[in-house]
Tab-separated table of C-alpha atoms in Angstrom:
chain	number	residue	atom	x	y	z
A	1	MET	CA	34.935	106.916	55.298
A	2	ILE	CA	37.220	109.746	53.707
A	3	LEU	CA	38.648	108.509	50.762
A	4	VAL	CA	42.764	110.141	51.317
A	5	LYS	CA	45.281	109.867	48.089
A	6	LEU	CA	48.804	110.960	49.432
A	7	GLY	CA	50.135	112.740	45.996
A	8	GLY	CA	53.523	111.414	45.146
A	9	SER	CA	54.314	114.750	44.653
A	10	VAL	CA	53.613	115.474	48.268
A	11	ILE	CA	55.118	112.386	50.223
A	12	THR	CA	58.294	111.771	48.021
A	13	ASP	CA	60.699	113.975	45.600
A	14	LYS	CA	60.258	113.474	42.532
A	15	SER	CA	62.980	114.761	41.042
A	16	GLN	CA	64.584	111.614	42.899
A	17	TYR	CA	64.983	108.328	42.829
A	18	GLN	CA	63.305	106.915	45.649
A	19	ALA	CA	63.840	110.077	47.838
A	20	LEU	CA	60.976	110.020	50.797
A	21	HIS	CA	60.093	113.052	52.311
A	22	GLU	CA	59.598	111.537	55.543
A	23	GLU	CA	58.570	114.322	58.178
A	24	VAL	CA	55.384	114.954	55.468
A	25	LEU	CA	54.540	111.868	55.387
A	26	VAL	CA	54.938	111.059	59.107
A	27	ARG	CA	53.589	113.984	59.621
A	28	LEU	CA	50.467	113.454	57.556
A	29	CYS	CA	49.678	110.354	58.629
A	30	LYS	CA	49.087	111.917	62.456
A	31	GLU	CA	46.868	114.789	61.129
A	32	ILE	CA	44.531	111.286	59.797
A	33	SER	CA	44.754	109.784	62.809
A	34	ASP	CA	44.474	112.653	64.613
A	35	SER	CA	40.636	113.566	62.967
A	36	GLY	CA	39.466	110.372	64.417
A	37	LYS	CA	37.670	109.737	60.497
A	38	ASP	CA	37.331	106.373	58.926
A	39	VAL	CA	39.666	105.975	55.664
A	40	VAL	CA	40.477	104.496	53.156
A	41	VAL	CA	44.461	105.507	51.537
A	42	VAL	CA	46.155	105.411	48.047
A	43	HIS	CA	49.560	106.899	47.670
A	44	GLY	CA	51.112	107.938	44.620
A	45	ALA	CA	54.581	105.869	43.926
A	46	GLY	CA	56.504	109.597	43.013
A	47	SER	CA	60.084	108.556	42.280
A	48	PHE	CA	59.829	104.982	43.828
A	49	GLY	CA	58.188	104.272	40.954
A	50	HIS	CA	57.784	106.952	37.663
A	51	ILE	CA	61.720	106.953	37.040
A	52	VAL	CA	62.226	103.141	35.613
A	53	ALA	CA	58.141	102.446	34.803
A	54	HIS	CA	58.930	105.501	32.340
A	55	ASP	CA	62.867	104.572	30.937
A	56	ASN	CA	61.050	100.954	30.011
A	57	ARG	CA	58.245	102.533	29.137
A	58	LEU	CA	55.516	99.850	31.413
A	59	ALA	CA	52.316	101.977	30.347
A	60	ASP	CA	52.532	100.847	26.903
A	61	GLY	CA	52.032	97.007	28.171
A	62	PHE	CA	54.915	93.962	26.957
A	63	LYS	CA	56.137	94.985	23.929
A	64	TYR	CA	59.738	93.837	25.110
A	65	GLU	CA	62.212	91.450	27.119
A	66	SER	CA	63.850	93.866	29.601
A	67	GLN	CA	60.657	95.690	30.881
A	68	ILE	CA	59.712	92.001	33.272
A	69	ASN	CA	63.186	92.699	35.239
A	70	ALA	CA	61.718	96.720	35.319
A	71	LEU	CA	58.140	95.521	36.273
A	72	ALA	CA	59.721	93.111	39.443
A	73	THR	CA	61.954	96.614	40.196
A	74	VAL	CA	59.304	99.279	39.864
A	75	SER	CA	56.529	96.264	42.084
A	76	ARG	CA	59.427	96.106	44.250
A	77	ASP	CA	60.063	99.614	44.522
A	78	VAL	CA	56.949	101.110	45.210
A	79	ARG	CA	56.614	97.930	47.751
A	80	GLN	CA	58.972	99.423	49.640
A	81	LEU	CA	57.735	102.860	49.389
A	82	ASN	CA	54.160	101.483	50.585
A	83	LEU	CA	56.258	99.738	53.530
A	84	MET	CA	57.000	103.492	54.719
A	85	VAL	CA	53.356	104.603	54.377
A	86	ILE	CA	52.781	101.725	56.030
A	87	ASP	CA	54.884	102.226	59.295
A	88	ALA	CA	53.528	106.257	59.196
A	89	MET	CA	50.367	105.056	59.598
A	90	ILE	CA	50.513	102.001	62.595
A	91	SER	CA	53.160	104.998	64.164
A	92	ALA	CA	50.694	107.094	64.186
A	93	GLY	CA	48.069	104.296	66.696
A	94	ILE	CA	45.966	103.304	62.960
A	95	SER	CA	45.993	100.016	60.943
A	96	PRO	CA	46.348	99.632	57.914
A	97	VAL	CA	46.321	96.838	55.232
A	98	SER	CA	48.129	97.282	52.181
A	99	LEU	CA	46.730	95.659	49.025
A	100	PRO	CA	48.958	96.366	46.399
A	101	PRO	CA	47.032	95.978	42.916
A	102	SER	CA	49.578	93.792	41.198
A	103	ALA	CA	47.482	91.393	43.190
A	104	CYS	CA	43.432	92.617	43.497
A	105	VAL	CA	43.333	95.100	40.739
A	106	VAL	CA	42.862	93.577	37.108
A	107	MET	CA	43.006	95.992	34.300
A	108	ARG	CA	42.209	96.120	30.548
A	109	ASP	CA	43.385	98.277	27.664
A	110	LYS	CA	45.455	100.678	30.497
A	111	GLU	CA	41.811	101.084	32.773
A	112	ILE	CA	40.834	99.136	36.036
A	113	VAL	CA	38.367	96.568	35.139
A	114	GLU	CA	38.156	94.814	38.518
A	115	ILE	CA	39.580	96.205	42.711
A	116	ASP	CA	37.856	93.525	44.713
A	117	PHE	CA	35.730	95.983	46.518
A	118	ASP	CA	34.161	93.434	48.862
A	119	ARG	CA	38.180	92.695	50.458
A	120	ILE	CA	38.032	96.419	51.183
A	121	ARG	CA	34.674	97.018	52.214
A	122	SER	CA	36.321	93.795	54.550
A	123	TYR	CA	38.885	95.586	56.396
A	124	LEU	CA	36.896	98.274	56.759
A	125	GLU	CA	34.258	96.558	59.072
A	126	MET	CA	36.912	95.409	61.141
A	127	GLY	CA	38.553	98.804	62.185
A	128	ILE	CA	41.019	98.326	58.884
A	129	SER	CA	42.277	101.244	57.114
A	130	PRO	CA	42.964	99.060	53.126
A	131	VAL	CA	45.886	101.349	51.930
A	132	MET	CA	47.012	101.160	47.970
A	133	PHE	CA	49.060	103.009	45.645
A	134	GLY	CA	50.136	103.531	42.022
A	135	ASP	CA	51.549	99.548	41.087
A	136	VAL	CA	52.319	97.825	38.006
A	137	ALA	CA	48.891	95.795	37.437
A	138	LEU	CA	47.523	92.927	35.005
A	139	ASP	CA	46.011	93.986	32.174
A	140	GLU	CA	44.604	92.060	30.145
A	141	LEU	CA	45.141	93.301	26.796
A	142	GLN	CA	48.569	94.430	26.940
A	143	GLY	CA	50.089	91.940	29.142
A	144	PHE	CA	50.949	94.641	31.901
A	145	SER	CA	50.107	98.621	32.505
A	146	ILE	CA	50.854	100.880	34.921
A	147	CYS	CA	46.928	101.472	37.494
A	148	SER	CA	48.270	104.969	38.573
A	149	GLY	CA	46.986	105.767	42.120
A	150	ASP	CA	44.518	108.161	40.090
A	151	GLN	CA	42.569	105.787	38.329
A	152	ILE	CA	42.629	103.100	41.823
A	153	MET	CA	41.236	107.008	43.096
A	154	GLU	CA	38.217	107.198	40.622
A	155	ALA	CA	37.200	103.495	41.513
A	156	LEU	CA	37.722	103.667	44.633
A	157	ALA	CA	35.424	106.347	44.488
A	158	ARG	CA	32.753	105.180	42.428
A	159	GLU	CA	32.071	101.746	44.115
A	160	LEU	CA	32.805	103.403	48.066
A	161	VAL	CA	30.694	106.636	47.504
A	162	PRO	CA	32.679	108.501	50.715
A	163	GLU	CA	31.398	111.137	52.980
A	164	ARG	CA	34.641	112.954	51.052
A	165	VAL	CA	37.693	112.823	48.847
A	166	ILE	CA	40.993	114.729	49.488
A	167	PHE	CA	43.454	114.875	46.874
A	168	VAL	CA	46.657	115.725	48.895
A	169	SER	CA	49.030	117.577	46.633
A	170	ASP	CA	52.020	120.263	47.457
A	171	VAL	CA	50.508	123.276	45.841
A	172	ASP	CA	47.433	124.901	47.506
A	173	GLY	CA	44.530	124.050	45.436
A	174	ILE	CA	43.351	124.920	41.422
A	175	MET	CA	45.519	128.751	40.335
A	176	ASP	CA	43.378	130.714	37.948
A	177	ARG	CA	46.114	131.299	35.928
A	178	GLU	CA	49.383	130.469	35.368
A	179	PRO	CA	51.326	130.646	39.450
A	180	SER	CA	54.204	133.263	37.793
A	181	GLU	CA	51.723	134.781	36.411
A	182	PRO	CA	51.177	138.576	38.959
A	183	GLY	CA	47.612	137.623	40.460
A	184	ALA	CA	47.319	134.798	39.701
A	185	LYS	CA	44.336	133.900	42.615
A	186	LEU	CA	43.799	130.419	43.706
A	187	VAL	CA	40.300	129.371	43.046
A	188	ASP	CA	38.079	127.905	45.389
A	189	CYS	CA	35.219	126.326	44.435
A	190	ILE	CA	34.621	124.798	40.448
A	191	GLY	CA	32.028	123.321	38.933
A	192	PRO	CA	31.215	121.660	35.602
A	193	SER	CA	30.193	125.442	33.542
A	194	ASP	CA	33.140	126.721	35.195
A	195	LEU	CA	35.474	123.956	33.087
A	196	ASP	CA	34.721	125.897	29.459
A	197	ASN	CA	35.156	129.219	31.089
A	198	MET	CA	38.200	129.288	32.843
A	199	SER	CA	42.106	129.667	32.746
A	200	PHE	CA	42.804	127.639	35.462
A	201	HIS	CA	45.990	126.015	36.180
A	202	VAL	CA	46.818	122.305	38.568
A	203	ARG	CA	50.382	122.575	39.144
A	204	VAL	CA	50.050	119.256	40.430
A	205	LYS	CA	52.579	117.645	39.300
A	206	ASP	CA	51.320	113.879	38.660
A	207	VAL	CA	48.471	114.636	36.468
A	208	THR	CA	48.669	112.534	33.188
A	209	GLY	CA	46.489	113.347	30.640
A	210	GLY	CA	45.945	117.109	31.189
A	211	ILE	CA	43.690	119.364	33.471
A	212	LYS	CA	40.659	119.032	32.129
A	213	LYS	CA	40.856	115.159	32.208
A	214	LYS	CA	41.992	115.212	36.250
A	215	LEU	CA	38.891	117.726	36.885
A	216	SER	CA	36.300	115.692	34.627
A	217	ALA	CA	37.752	112.610	36.983
A	218	MET	CA	36.900	115.132	39.944
A	219	MET	CA	33.474	116.048	39.473
A	220	LYS	CA	32.279	112.766	38.919
A	221	MET	CA	34.092	111.603	42.850
A	222	ALA	CA	32.570	114.224	44.086
A	223	GLY	CA	29.252	112.360	43.382
A	224	PRO	CA	25.762	114.267	43.913
A	225	ASP	CA	26.355	114.854	47.434
A	226	GLY	CA	30.422	114.442	48.843
A	227	ALA	CA	33.066	116.398	48.237
A	228	CYS	CA	36.161	116.275	46.563
A	229	MET	CA	38.901	118.656	47.220
A	230	ILE	CA	42.762	119.143	46.447
A	231	ILE	CA	44.615	120.397	49.443
A	232	ASN	CA	48.390	121.391	49.900
A	233	GLY	CA	50.140	118.599	52.467
A	234	ARG	CA	53.108	120.678	52.536
A	235	VAL	CA	51.212	123.143	55.208
A	236	PRO	CA	50.879	121.474	58.371
A	237	GLY	CA	46.971	120.595	59.324
A	238	ARG	CA	45.032	120.958	56.289
A	239	LEU	CA	44.660	117.560	55.577
A	240	GLU	CA	43.407	117.471	58.938
A	241	ALA	CA	40.795	120.218	58.509
A	242	ALA	CA	39.317	119.107	55.835
A	243	LEU	CA	39.227	115.685	57.006
A	244	ARG	CA	37.021	116.690	60.379
A	245	GLY	CA	34.815	119.121	58.084
A	246	ASP	CA	36.122	122.324	58.394
A	247	GLU	CA	37.129	125.097	56.447
A	248	VAL	CA	40.477	124.829	55.043
A	249	VAL	CA	42.695	126.683	52.007
A	250	GLY	CA	41.993	123.997	49.248
A	251	THR	CA	39.916	123.823	46.580
A	252	LYS	CA	36.627	121.951	46.046
A	253	VAL	CA	35.155	120.208	42.901
A	254	GLU	CA	31.528	119.977	42.991
A	255	LEU	CA	29.142	118.309	40.693
A	256	ASP	CA	27.651	121.996	40.595
B	1	MET	CA	57.462	75.291	36.933
B	2	ILE	CA	58.368	74.057	40.106
B	3	LEU	CA	56.571	75.437	43.461
B	4	VAL	CA	59.566	76.270	45.965
B	5	LYS	CA	58.801	76.706	49.895
B	6	LEU	CA	61.336	78.485	52.067
B	7	GLY	CA	60.411	77.766	55.041
B	8	GLY	CA	61.123	80.523	57.916
B	9	SER	CA	62.712	78.534	60.018
B	10	VAL	CA	65.859	78.666	56.958
B	11	ILE	CA	65.316	82.770	55.773
B	12	THR	CA	64.726	84.068	59.626
B	13	ASP	CA	66.238	82.894	63.082
B	14	LYS	CA	62.238	82.150	64.659
B	15	SER	CA	64.127	82.573	68.796
B	16	GLN	CA	64.658	86.090	67.685
B	17	TYR	CA	61.826	88.952	66.599
B	18	GLN	CA	62.770	89.628	62.798
B	19	ALA	CA	66.222	88.500	62.663
B	20	LEU	CA	66.868	87.143	58.897
B	21	HIS	CA	69.325	84.736	57.493
B	22	GLU	CA	70.235	86.805	54.986
B	23	GLU	CA	73.549	85.188	53.543
B	24	VAL	CA	71.129	82.048	53.858
B	25	LEU	CA	68.449	83.559	51.577
B	26	VAL	CA	70.653	84.848	48.904
B	27	ARG	CA	72.433	81.739	48.237
B	28	LEU	CA	69.018	79.879	48.089
B	29	CYS	CA	67.081	82.753	45.054
B	30	LYS	CA	71.106	82.727	43.517
B	31	GLU	CA	70.575	78.493	43.263
B	32	ILE	CA	66.963	79.150	42.322
B	33	SER	CA	67.684	81.502	39.395
B	34	ASP	CA	70.881	79.411	38.764
B	35	SER	CA	68.509	76.252	38.292
B	36	GLY	CA	67.170	77.405	35.287
B	37	LYS	CA	63.803	77.192	36.735
B	38	ASP	CA	61.037	78.805	36.203
B	39	VAL	CA	59.733	78.456	39.808
B	40	VAL	CA	56.843	80.047	42.123
B	41	VAL	CA	57.866	81.244	45.312
B	42	VAL	CA	56.220	80.458	49.028
B	43	HIS	CA	57.760	81.746	51.458
B	44	GLY	CA	57.044	80.951	55.743
B	45	ALA	CA	56.454	84.359	57.910
B	46	GLY	CA	59.586	83.182	60.139
B	47	SER	CA	60.233	85.462	63.162
B	48	PHE	CA	58.646	88.428	61.607
B	49	GLY	CA	55.252	86.964	61.594
B	50	HIS	CA	54.219	84.376	64.139
B	51	ILE	CA	55.720	85.464	67.492
B	52	VAL	CA	53.022	88.822	67.046
B	53	ALA	CA	50.549	86.678	66.151
B	54	HIS	CA	50.722	84.053	68.311
B	55	ASP	CA	50.596	86.825	71.054
B	56	ASN	CA	47.451	87.878	70.056
B	57	ARG	CA	46.021	84.898	69.087
B	58	LEU	CA	45.188	86.293	65.160
B	59	ALA	CA	45.001	82.168	64.117
B	60	ASP	CA	41.362	82.341	66.307
B	61	GLY	CA	40.012	85.130	64.281
B	62	PHE	CA	38.862	88.045	65.496
B	63	LYS	CA	37.760	88.652	68.975
B	64	TYR	CA	39.530	91.288	71.103
B	65	GLU	CA	40.102	94.849	69.294
B	66	SER	CA	43.114	94.988	69.819
B	67	GLN	CA	44.463	92.396	67.520
B	68	ILE	CA	43.252	94.857	64.913
B	69	ASN	CA	46.294	96.822	65.767
B	70	ALA	CA	48.686	93.251	66.399
B	71	LEU	CA	47.319	92.211	62.693
B	72	ALA	CA	48.385	95.811	61.323
B	73	THR	CA	51.483	94.832	62.937
B	74	VAL	CA	51.925	91.315	61.374
B	75	SER	CA	51.165	92.243	57.731
B	76	ARG	CA	53.579	95.035	57.762
B	77	ASP	CA	56.434	92.893	59.524
B	78	VAL	CA	55.518	89.901	56.903
B	79	ARG	CA	56.366	92.734	53.943
B	80	GLN	CA	59.067	93.123	55.606
B	81	LEU	CA	60.014	89.862	55.328
B	82	ASN	CA	58.901	89.684	51.530
B	83	LEU	CA	61.155	93.131	50.398
B	84	MET	CA	63.920	91.284	51.486
B	85	VAL	CA	63.228	87.872	49.939
B	86	ILE	CA	62.378	90.199	46.574
B	87	ASP	CA	65.162	92.208	46.981
B	88	ALA	CA	67.664	89.089	46.816
B	89	MET	CA	65.804	87.435	44.146
B	90	ILE	CA	66.242	90.644	41.805
B	91	SER	CA	69.481	90.217	43.025
B	92	ALA	CA	69.755	87.377	41.583
B	93	GLY	CA	68.243	87.889	38.249
B	94	ILE	CA	64.655	86.630	38.797
B	95	SER	CA	62.192	89.119	38.422
B	96	PRO	CA	59.336	88.210	41.040
B	97	VAL	CA	56.491	90.160	41.621
B	98	SER	CA	55.012	89.067	45.133
B	99	LEU	CA	50.937	88.590	45.601
B	100	PRO	CA	50.210	89.302	49.557
B	101	PRO	CA	47.713	86.908	50.450
B	102	SER	CA	45.743	89.919	52.499
B	103	ALA	CA	45.249	91.033	49.267
B	104	CYS	CA	44.631	87.837	47.175
B	105	VAL	CA	43.572	84.582	49.513
B	106	VAL	CA	39.777	84.737	50.695
B	107	MET	CA	39.829	81.346	54.029
B	108	ARG	CA	37.116	80.209	55.498
B	109	ASP	CA	37.108	78.599	59.318
B	110	LYS	CA	40.699	78.561	58.412
B	111	GLU	CA	41.073	77.406	55.367
B	112	ILE	CA	41.340	78.892	51.875
B	113	VAL	CA	38.907	79.018	49.704
B	114	GLU	CA	40.022	80.986	46.882
B	115	ILE	CA	43.274	82.231	45.522
B	116	ASP	CA	43.633	83.553	42.128
B	117	PHE	CA	45.179	80.934	40.140
B	118	ASP	CA	44.462	83.113	36.548
B	119	ARG	CA	46.769	86.148	38.193
B	120	ILE	CA	49.138	83.349	39.144
B	121	ARG	CA	49.169	82.042	36.098
B	122	SER	CA	49.548	85.150	34.024
B	123	TYR	CA	52.234	86.305	35.643
B	124	LEU	CA	54.084	82.772	34.708
B	125	GLU	CA	52.862	83.576	31.055
B	126	MET	CA	55.010	87.004	31.062
B	127	GLY	CA	58.600	84.997	32.527
B	128	ILE	CA	57.186	86.731	36.095
B	129	SER	CA	58.240	84.163	39.132
B	130	PRO	CA	54.421	84.800	41.814
B	131	VAL	CA	56.196	85.337	45.731
B	132	MET	CA	53.427	84.667	48.011
B	133	PHE	CA	53.845	83.969	51.824
B	134	GLY	CA	52.209	83.327	55.402
B	135	ASP	CA	50.289	86.279	56.403
B	136	VAL	CA	46.906	87.647	57.728
B	137	ALA	CA	44.155	86.738	55.178
B	138	LEU	CA	40.723	87.816	55.788
B	139	ASP	CA	38.256	84.663	56.923
B	140	GLU	CA	34.008	84.443	55.919
B	141	LEU	CA	33.927	83.040	59.366
B	142	GLN	CA	35.556	84.481	61.792
B	143	GLY	CA	36.567	88.244	60.185
B	144	PHE	CA	40.886	87.173	59.384
B	145	SER	CA	43.008	83.836	59.939
B	146	ILE	CA	46.117	83.475	59.542
B	147	CYS	CA	47.318	81.551	55.839
B	148	SER	CA	50.328	79.840	56.241
B	149	GLY	CA	52.476	79.607	54.380
B	150	ASP	CA	52.132	75.339	54.038
B	151	GLN	CA	48.614	76.472	53.115
B	152	ILE	CA	49.315	78.134	49.800
B	153	MET	CA	51.726	75.261	48.646
B	154	GLU	CA	48.930	72.941	49.048
B	155	ALA	CA	46.808	75.191	47.242
B	156	LEU	CA	49.606	75.653	44.414
B	157	ALA	CA	50.153	72.430	44.419
B	158	ARG	CA	46.637	71.471	43.363
B	159	GLU	CA	45.856	73.528	41.259
B	160	LEU	CA	48.576	74.364	39.168
B	161	VAL	CA	50.638	70.959	38.987
B	162	PRO	CA	54.522	71.957	39.035
B	163	GLU	CA	56.682	70.114	37.830
B	164	ARG	CA	58.368	69.310	41.598
B	165	VAL	CA	57.257	70.763	44.312
B	166	ILE	CA	60.388	71.598	47.265
B	167	PHE	CA	60.469	72.905	50.910
B	168	VAL	CA	63.145	73.993	51.631
B	169	SER	CA	63.890	73.583	55.356
B	170	ASP	CA	66.842	74.151	58.126
B	171	VAL	CA	67.185	70.135	58.030
B	172	ASP	CA	68.362	66.571	55.830
B	173	GLY	CA	64.977	65.669	56.434
B	174	ILE	CA	62.973	63.675	58.207
B	175	MET	CA	64.481	61.516	60.225
B	176	ASP	CA	63.499	57.760	61.452
B	177	ARG	CA	63.456	57.861	64.913
B	178	GLU	CA	64.056	61.343	67.156
B	179	PRO	CA	67.144	62.243	65.334
B	180	SER	CA	69.529	62.652	68.758
B	181	GLU	CA	68.879	59.379	69.027
B	182	PRO	CA	71.913	56.163	68.223
B	183	GLY	CA	71.175	55.733	64.841
B	184	ALA	CA	69.061	57.123	63.738
B	185	LYS	CA	68.751	57.574	59.285
B	186	LEU	CA	67.335	59.862	57.167
B	187	VAL	CA	64.312	58.651	55.499
B	188	ASP	CA	65.048	59.179	52.207
B	189	CYS	CA	61.492	58.435	50.921
B	190	ILE	CA	58.131	57.960	52.371
B	191	GLY	CA	55.076	56.509	50.961
B	192	PRO	CA	51.389	56.383	52.158
B	193	SER	CA	51.973	52.889	53.297
B	194	ASP	CA	54.945	53.929	55.697
B	195	LEU	CA	52.684	56.775	57.105
B	196	ASP	CA	51.322	54.599	60.153
B	197	ASN	CA	54.783	51.663	60.386
B	198	MET	CA	57.329	54.186	61.107
B	199	SER	CA	58.134	56.657	64.349
B	200	PHE	CA	59.936	58.971	61.862
B	201	HIS	CA	60.264	62.484	63.013
B	202	VAL	CA	59.803	65.914	61.139
B	203	ARG	CA	62.565	68.019	62.724
B	204	VAL	CA	60.552	70.787	60.396
B	205	LYS	CA	60.170	73.656	63.258
B	206	ASP	CA	57.129	75.151	61.702
B	207	VAL	CA	54.939	71.761	61.484
B	208	THR	CA	51.352	72.713	62.256
B	209	GLY	CA	49.307	69.582	63.678
B	210	GLY	CA	51.771	67.197	63.769
B	211	ILE	CA	54.118	64.898	61.588
B	212	LYS	CA	51.148	62.731	59.700
B	213	LYS	CA	49.376	65.591	58.794
B	214	LYS	CA	51.705	67.485	57.118
B	215	LEU	CA	53.605	64.337	54.978
B	216	SER	CA	49.673	63.255	54.290
B	217	ALA	CA	49.498	67.603	52.843
B	218	MET	CA	53.002	66.623	51.361
B	219	MET	CA	51.892	63.184	49.115
B	220	LYS	CA	48.374	65.191	47.903
B	221	MET	CA	50.635	68.097	46.282
B	222	ALA	CA	53.482	65.259	45.280
B	223	GLY	CA	50.642	63.804	42.838
B	224	PRO	CA	50.576	60.757	40.849
B	225	ASP	CA	53.259	62.052	38.502
B	226	GLY	CA	54.898	64.709	40.636
B	227	ALA	CA	57.263	64.631	42.993
B	228	CYS	CA	57.495	66.726	46.765
B	229	MET	CA	60.515	67.101	48.121
B	230	ILE	CA	62.327	68.196	52.223
B	231	ILE	CA	65.545	69.441	51.137
B	232	ASN	CA	68.526	71.285	53.514
B	233	GLY	CA	68.391	74.736	52.497
B	234	ARG	CA	71.512	75.077	54.811
B	235	VAL	CA	73.654	73.056	52.702
B	236	PRO	CA	74.657	74.937	49.898
B	237	GLY	CA	73.945	73.164	46.278
B	238	ARG	CA	70.499	70.930	47.333
B	239	LEU	CA	68.428	73.254	45.767
B	240	GLU	CA	69.597	74.053	42.822
B	241	ALA	CA	70.229	70.298	42.160
B	242	ALA	CA	66.488	69.275	43.180
B	243	LEU	CA	65.705	72.276	41.440
B	244	ARG	CA	67.361	70.447	38.255
B	245	GLY	CA	65.774	67.852	39.770
B	246	ASP	CA	69.768	65.497	40.429
B	247	GLU	CA	69.740	63.441	43.099
B	248	VAL	CA	70.277	64.821	45.967
B	249	VAL	CA	70.034	64.947	49.804
B	250	GLY	CA	66.529	64.366	51.456
B	251	THR	CA	62.985	63.352	51.585
B	252	LYS	CA	60.974	62.799	48.867
B	253	VAL	CA	57.355	61.823	49.878
B	254	GLU	CA	55.364	59.943	47.116
B	255	LEU	CA	52.149	58.482	46.416
B	256	ASP	CA	53.554	55.216	46.391
């Protein structure tokens, strides 16, 4: 099984409320189907979730009454995006079932403490692709919080030990300096020893908590045998190549 | 808290694939909102789920490969209906969060053996209305099965002990004989002792397993203190009256 994150920045236009990149989404789902691999898909909330969630401080938990209506709206909006992802998957010949974090994740102080992994395994065993996504979820300490696609990726990678972990983004990968600087180059491979030496730059827009935190998380997802990659989903064929295990433009994050 | 079932026959046209009775749905949600009551809403799958589920024998569990695609389709279709219900609730000023059975129910031999009741209570405590619906769910014995709205109602009524249980249907209630017969009258109230004496007729279209089974289930839902009612959602005002506890045309099912 391969764990695939369809970043909010690649399947939606994050600058506009509820703007889908439909042609990209449809192609990416076709690439998943053509690869013939079993996948678990996690997608970001992108412009369907971030704007209302941010304006109403949903990540901070239950602070004031009007957040409740915002919570319902965000939860509704990410389900609309999810339905579009599910539609694109079914059209591509994949059989998905969506598992919203609000229904099957428990958080505590903004961290995931519970996901029903057995449920995910049961679906996989029947040839069904579980689909999860950034959502509002219950939080034992603060009432609710945001359960991001990246947090779900970490939890699933740790527990399900996928053959490979692929982050589909809207950039080629990690650059060795600010991409606008002359001579900026794509970093093919990063290991833990590189973390302190480089001034690389991730132009992955849904990064929360900075580049190092994101890379450390990716290194854990890579595990001792697996690989964790960032690739550009805007370029046709890269996701399919990465799924098949072919050489592909992108950044591989390794545990050395 | 009041437990409300929006029957598939009242919010959809069960004779046509994916046909919504939008004006009815919008009005019913407004009636819920206007009543000022806290609710848990369960809705049927109606024409969004039954047709494909039936044609592919999803209720019988995993028997052959092509069911998997049908399962994904049904699960997708009921989520489309659910999104419309959620939209109508939000427009009416309610704050719902949907909890699909495929993500939070476990069945065994076609019966529900697990629902995350704590999750439902946590949402209710924050003023959020949990919404569940007829869906395909995992089954420990047969891989998957259909988790009907009525099964969810039974489980929630037993565990959450609602103030009242209301089934919103497309008929006034239970008639004392075939409704087309001359002199057929609505039965106002039914208790266990009536079960063997009457030849009443339920014209609730999503009945599975016959009238007596349905009524026995409703008697259990009524509980020693509560009431369980069938009302006609096609008639404006009845749901709101029932929610408020006013006298209303319908059939009350009691534990004597």
